[in-house]
Each structure stands twice: as structure tokens, then as C-alpha cells.
Coordinates of N, CA, C and O in Angstrom, one line a residue:
M1 N 122.4 69.5 0.8 CA 122.2 69.7 2.2 C 120.7 69.4 2.5 O 119.9 69.7 1.8
N2 N 120.5 68.7 3.6 CA 119.2 68.3 4.0 C 118.5 69.4 4.8 O 119.2 70.1 5.6
H3 N 117.2 69.6 4.5 CA 116.5 70.5 5.3 C 115.7 69.8 6.2 O 114.9 68.9 5.7
Y4 N 115.7 70.1 7.6 CA 115.0 69.3 8.4 C 113.7 70.2 8.9 O 113.7 71.4 8.9
K5 N 112.6 69.5 9.1 CA 111.5 70.2 9.6 C 111.7 70.7 11.0 O 112.1 69.9 11.9
T6 N 111.5 71.9 11.3 CA 111.8 72.6 12.6 C 110.5 72.7 13.6 O 110.6 72.8 14.7
Q7 N 109.3 72.6 12.9 CA 108.2 72.6 13.8 C 107.7 71.3 14.3 O 107.7 70.3 13.5
P8 N 107.5 71.2 15.5 CA 107.1 70.0 16.2 C 105.7 69.5 15.7 O 104.9 70.3 15.3
P9 N 105.5 68.3 15.6 CA 104.1 67.8 15.2 C 103.1 68.0 16.4 O 102.9 67.1 17.2
W10 N 102.6 69.2 16.3 CA 101.7 69.5 17.6 C 100.5 68.6 17.8 O 100.3 68.3 19.0
E11 N 99.9 68.2 16.8 CA 98.7 67.4 17.0 C 99.1 66.1 17.7 O 98.4 65.6 18.6
F12 N 100.2 65.4 17.1 CA 100.6 64.2 17.8 C 101.1 64.4 19.2 O 100.8 63.6 20.1
L13 N 101.8 65.5 19.5 CA 102.4 65.8 20.8 C 101.3 65.9 21.8 O 101.4 65.5 22.9
L14 N 100.2 66.6 21.4 CA 99.2 67.0 22.3 C 98.4 65.8 22.7 O 97.8 65.6 23.7
S15 N 98.2 64.9 21.7 CA 97.4 63.7 22.0 C 98.1 62.4 22.4 O 97.5 61.4 22.5
A16 N 99.5 62.5 22.4 CA 100.3 61.3 22.6 C 100.4 60.8 24.0 O 100.1 61.6 25.0
S17 N 100.4 59.5 24.3 CA 100.6 59.0 25.6 C 102.0 59.4 26.1 O 103.0 59.8 25.4
H18 N 102.1 59.1 27.4 CA 103.4 59.3 28.1 C 104.6 58.6 27.4 O 105.6 59.1 27.2
N19 N 104.3 57.3 27.1 CA 105.3 56.5 26.6 C 105.8 57.0 25.1 O 106.8 56.9 24.8
S20 N 104.8 57.5 24.3 CA 105.0 57.9 23.0 C 105.8 59.3 23.2 O 106.8 59.5 22.2
L21 N 105.4 60.2 24.1 CA 106.2 61.3 24.3 C 107.7 61.1 24.6 O 108.6 61.7 24.2
Q22 N 107.9 60.0 25.6 CA 109.3 59.7 25.9 C 110.0 59.2 24.6 O 111.1 59.5 24.4
S23 N 109.3 58.3 23.8 CA 110.0 57.8 22.6 C 110.3 59.0 21.7 O 111.4 59.0 21.1
F24 N 109.4 59.9 21.5 CA 109.7 61.1 20.7 C 110.9 62.0 21.2 O 111.7 62.2 20.5
E25 N 110.9 62.1 22.5 CA 112.0 62.8 23.1 C 113.3 62.2 22.8 O 114.3 62.9 22.4
L26 N 113.5 60.9 23.1 CA 114.6 60.1 22.9 C 115.1 60.2 21.4 O 116.3 60.3 21.1
S27 N 114.2 60.1 20.5 CA 114.5 60.2 19.0 C 115.0 61.5 18.6 O 116.0 61.6 17.9
R28 N 114.3 62.6 19.2 CA 114.9 64.0 19.0 C 116.2 64.2 19.6 O 117.1 64.8 18.9
L29 N 116.5 63.7 20.8 CA 117.9 63.7 21.4 C 118.9 63.1 20.6 O 120.0 63.5 20.6
N30 N 118.6 61.8 20.1 CA 119.4 61.1 19.3 C 119.8 61.7 18.2 O 120.9 62.0 17.6
H31 N 118.8 62.4 17.4 CA 118.9 63.2 16.1 C 119.8 64.3 16.4 O 120.7 64.7 15.7
A32 N 119.5 65.1 17.6 CA 120.4 66.2 17.8 C 121.9 65.9 18.1 O 122.8 66.5 17.6
A33 N 122.1 64.7 18.9 CA 123.5 64.2 19.1 C 124.2 63.9 17.8 O 125.3 64.3 17.6
N34 N 123.4 63.3 16.9 CA 124.1 62.9 15.5 C 124.3 64.2 14.8 O 125.4 64.3 14.1
L35 N 123.5 65.2 14.9 CA 123.9 66.5 14.2 C 125.0 67.1 14.7 O 125.8 67.7 14.0
R36 N 125.1 67.0 16.1 CA 126.3 67.6 16.8 C 127.6 66.9 16.2 O 128.6 67.6 16.1
K37 N 127.6 65.7 16.2 CA 128.7 64.9 15.6 C 129.1 65.4 14.2 O 130.3 65.6 13.8
E38 N 128.2 65.5 13.4 CA 128.4 66.0 12.0 C 128.9 67.4 11.9 O 129.8 67.7 11.2
I39 N 128.5 68.2 12.8 CA 129.0 69.6 13.0 C 130.4 69.7 13.3 O 131.2 70.3 12.8
G40 N 130.7 68.7 14.3 CA 132.1 68.6 14.8 C 132.9 68.2 13.7 O 134.1 68.7 13.5
A41 N 132.6 67.2 13.0 CA 133.4 66.7 11.9 C 133.6 67.8 10.8 O 134.6 67.9 10.2
L42 N 132.4 68.4 10.4 CA 132.6 69.6 9.5 C 133.5 70.7 9.9 O 134.3 71.3 9.1
L43 N 133.4 71.1 11.2 CA 134.4 72.0 11.8 C 135.8 71.6 11.7 O 136.6 72.4 11.2
D44 N 136.1 70.4 12.0 CA 137.4 69.9 11.9 C 137.9 69.9 10.4 O 139.1 70.3 10.3
L45 N 137.1 69.6 9.5 CA 137.4 69.6 8.1 C 137.6 71.0 7.6 O 138.6 71.2 6.9
W46 N 136.8 71.9 8.0 CA 136.9 73.3 7.7 C 138.2 73.9 8.2 O 138.9 74.6 7.5
I47 N 138.5 73.6 9.4 CA 139.9 74.0 10.1 C 141.0 73.6 9.3 O 142.0 74.2 8.9
E48 N 141.1 72.2 9.0 CA 142.1 71.7 8.2 C 142.3 72.3 6.8 O 143.3 72.6 6.3
E49 N 141.1 72.5 6.1 CA 141.1 73.0 4.7 C 141.7 74.5 4.8 O 142.5 74.9 3.9
S50 N 141.1 75.3 5.7 CA 141.6 76.6 5.9 C 143.0 76.8 6.3 O 143.7 77.6 5.7
S51 N 143.5 75.9 7.1 CA 144.9 76.0 7.4 C 145.8 75.5 6.3 O 146.9 76.2 6.0
A52 N 145.3 74.6 5.5 CA 146.2 74.3 4.3 C 146.2 75.4 3.3 O 147.3 75.7 2.7
A53 N 145.2 76.2 3.1 CA 145.0 77.2 2.2 C 145.9 78.5 2.7 O 146.6 79.0 2.0
L54 N 145.9 78.6 4.1 CA 146.7 79.6 4.7 C 148.2 79.4 4.5 O 149.0 80.2 4.3
L55 N 148.6 78.1 4.6 CA 149.9 77.6 4.4 C 150.4 77.9 3.0 O 151.5 78.4 2.8
A56 N 149.5 77.6 2.1 CA 149.9 77.8 0.7 C 150.0 79.3 0.3 O 151.0 79.8 -0.4
R57 N 149.2 80.2 1.0 CA 149.3 81.6 0.8 C 150.6 82.1 1.3 O 151.3 82.9 0.8
W58 N 151.0 81.7 2.6 CA 152.2 82.0 3.2 C 153.5 81.6 2.4 O 154.3 82.4 2.2
L59 N 153.4 80.5 1.8 CA 154.5 80.1 0.9 C 154.6 80.9 -0.2 O 155.6 81.2 -0.7
M60 N 153.4 81.3 -0.9 CA 153.5 82.1 -2.1 C 154.1 83.4 -1.8 O 154.9 84.0 -2.5
E61 N 153.7 84.0 -0.6 CA 154.1 85.4 -0.2 C 155.7 85.2 0.2 O 156.4 86.2 -0.2
Q62 N 156.1 84.2 0.8 CA 157.6 84.1 1.0 C 158.3 84.0 -0.3 O 159.5 84.5 -0.4
R63 N 157.8 83.3 -1.4 CA 158.5 83.2 -2.6 C 158.6 84.6 -3.2 O 159.5 84.9 -4.1
E64 N 157.5 85.4 -3.0 CA 157.4 86.7 -3.7 C 158.3 87.7 -3.0 O 158.6 88.8 -3.6
R65 N 158.7 87.5 -1.7 CA 159.4 88.5 -1.0 C 160.9 88.6 -1.8 O 161.5 87.6 -2.0
P66 N 161.3 89.7 -1.9 CA 162.8 89.9 -2.5 C 163.8 89.3 -1.4 O 163.6 89.5 -0.2
R67 N 164.8 88.8 -2.0 CA 165.8 88.3 -1.2 C 166.5 89.4 -0.4 O 167.0 89.1 0.6
Q68 N 166.5 90.5 -0.9 CA 167.1 91.7 -0.1 C 166.4 91.9 1.1 O 167.1 92.2 2.1
A69 N 165.1 91.8 1.2 CA 164.5 92.1 2.3 C 164.8 91.0 3.5 O 164.9 91.4 4.7
Q70 N 165.1 89.8 3.1 CA 165.5 88.9 4.0 C 166.8 89.1 4.6 O 167.2 88.7 5.6
E71 N 167.8 89.6 3.7 CA 169.1 89.9 4.1 C 169.2 91.1 5.0 O 170.1 91.2 5.8
E72 N 168.2 92.1 5.0 CA 168.2 93.3 5.8 C 167.7 93.0 7.2 O 167.9 93.7 8.1
V73 N 167.2 91.7 7.6 CA 166.7 91.4 8.8 C 168.0 91.3 9.7 O 168.9 90.6 9.4
P74 N 168.0 92.1 10.9 CA 169.2 92.0 11.8 C 169.3 90.7 12.4 O 168.4 90.1 12.7
S75 N 170.6 90.3 12.6 CA 170.9 89.0 13.2 C 171.0 89.2 14.6 O 170.9 90.3 15.1
A76 N 171.0 88.1 15.3 CA 171.1 88.1 16.8 C 172.3 88.7 17.2 O 172.3 89.4 18.3
E77 N 173.4 88.7 16.5 CA 174.6 89.3 17.0 C 174.6 90.8 16.8 O 175.2 91.5 17.8
S78 N 173.9 91.3 15.9 CA 173.7 92.8 15.9 C 173.0 93.3 17.1 O 173.2 94.4 17.5
F79 N 172.0 92.5 17.5 CA 171.3 93.0 18.7 C 172.1 93.0 20.0 O 172.1 93.9 20.8
R80 N 173.0 92.0 20.1 CA 173.9 92.0 21.2 C 175.0 93.1 21.2 O 175.3 93.6 22.2
K81 N 175.4 93.4 19.9 CA 176.3 94.6 19.9 C 175.7 95.8 20.4 O 176.5 96.6 21.0
N82 N 174.5 96.1 20.0 CA 173.9 97.4 20.2 C 173.2 97.4 21.7 O 172.9 98.5 22.2
E83 N 173.0 96.3 22.3 CA 172.4 96.2 23.6 C 171.2 97.0 23.8 O 170.9 97.6 24.8
H84 N 170.3 96.9 22.8 CA 168.9 97.5 22.9 C 168.0 96.5 23.2 O 168.1 95.4 23.0
T85 N 167.0 96.9 24.0 CA 165.8 96.1 24.4 C 164.5 96.6 23.8 O 164.5 97.7 23.3
V86 N 163.5 95.8 24.0 CA 162.2 96.3 23.5 C 161.7 97.4 24.3 O 161.1 98.4 23.8
S87 N 162.0 97.7 25.6 CA 161.6 98.8 26.3 C 162.2 100.0 25.9 O 161.8 101.1 26.1
D88 N 163.5 99.9 25.2 CA 164.0 101.2 24.6 C 163.1 101.8 23.5 O 163.0 102.9 23.4
N89 N 162.4 100.9 22.9 CA 161.4 101.3 21.8 C 160.3 101.9 22.5 O 159.7 102.9 22.0
V90 N 159.6 101.3 23.5 CA 158.6 101.6 24.1 C 158.6 103.0 24.9 O 157.9 103.9 24.8
F91 N 159.8 103.2 25.5 CA 160.0 104.3 26.4 C 161.0 105.4 25.7 O 161.5 106.1 26.4
A92 N 161.1 105.3 24.4 CA 162.2 106.2 23.8 C 161.8 107.7 23.9 O 162.7 108.5 24.0
D93 N 160.5 107.9 24.0 CA 160.1 109.4 24.1 C 160.1 110.0 25.5 O 159.7 111.1 25.8
R94 N 160.4 109.1 26.5 CA 160.3 109.5 27.9 C 161.7 109.7 28.6 O 162.6 109.0 28.2
T95 N 161.8 110.6 29.5 CA 163.1 110.8 30.2 C 163.0 109.9 31.5 O 162.0 109.9 32.2
F96 N 164.0 109.1 31.6 CA 164.1 108.2 32.8 C 164.5 108.9 34.0 O 165.6 109.6 34.1
M97 N 163.6 108.8 35.1 CA 163.9 109.5 36.3 C 163.9 108.4 37.5 O 162.7 108.0 37.8
P98 N 164.9 107.9 37.8 CA 164.9 106.8 38.9 C 164.1 107.1 40.2 O 163.5 106.3 40.7
S99 N 164.3 108.3 40.7 CA 163.6 108.6 41.9 C 162.1 108.7 41.8 O 161.5 108.4 42.7
A100 N 161.6 108.9 40.6 CA 160.1 108.9 40.4 C 159.7 107.5 40.4 O 158.4 107.3 40.8
N101 N 160.3 106.6 40.0 CA 159.8 105.2 40.1 C 159.9 104.6 41.5 O 159.3 103.5 41.7
R102 N 160.8 105.0 42.4 CA 160.8 104.3 43.7 C 159.9 104.9 44.8 O 159.9 104.4 45.8
G103 N 159.2 105.9 44.5 CA 158.4 106.5 45.5 C 159.1 107.4 46.5 O 160.3 107.7 46.4
P104 N 158.5 107.7 47.6 CA 159.1 108.6 48.6 C 160.3 107.9 49.3 O 160.1 106.7 49.6
A105 N 161.3 108.6 49.6 CA 162.4 108.0 50.3 C 162.3 108.0 51.8 O 161.8 108.8 52.3

């Protein structure tokens, strides 16, 4: 990894002409843009590598799961037979009172 000098060359900057300062500014902006491109490429590579590792972890966990656990997962047909919804789980401990939800009559 390269280490860059973060302190500006104060003596040069304080004594430089307008054109030299413009040139210095442009060179620093160009360098900053190049660093940003490198960071973007590194982030893309990091995301790809991390996702590949997570995929491998998921596949290992799927192979370790017992077949029985996969067979116990209810099918779509069993949900249709029982006619349960997600809200049945959320509001299972509450008593349904239709008049309370409609406001004053």
C-alpha cells in the first residue's frame, strides 16, 4: 500500500505564482479523482469477494441441515387448508371487536 504525503508543501504554496497554484490545484484534483476510481474498483472487488464467500457459507449450511427439517416445512397446500394469515399470528392474543375498529356509528 502506498502512503501519500498529506501535508501540503507550505513553503512552495505561499511563494508560488497564480499559474503555479492553478497547476498544483489541477494536479491534486487529478490525483484525488484517480484515488476515487481506485477506491470504487476496490469496493466492487470487495463486494464480489464477500458475496462469493457468503454464498459458499450458505451452501455449506444447506448441506449440513438435516433432510428432516426440510421435510417439516409446510407446503402451500397446508396453508390453504388451514386458511391462516400472518395477521392471525400478530393479533392472536387480542380479541377482535368490529365496532371498536369502525369508530362511532
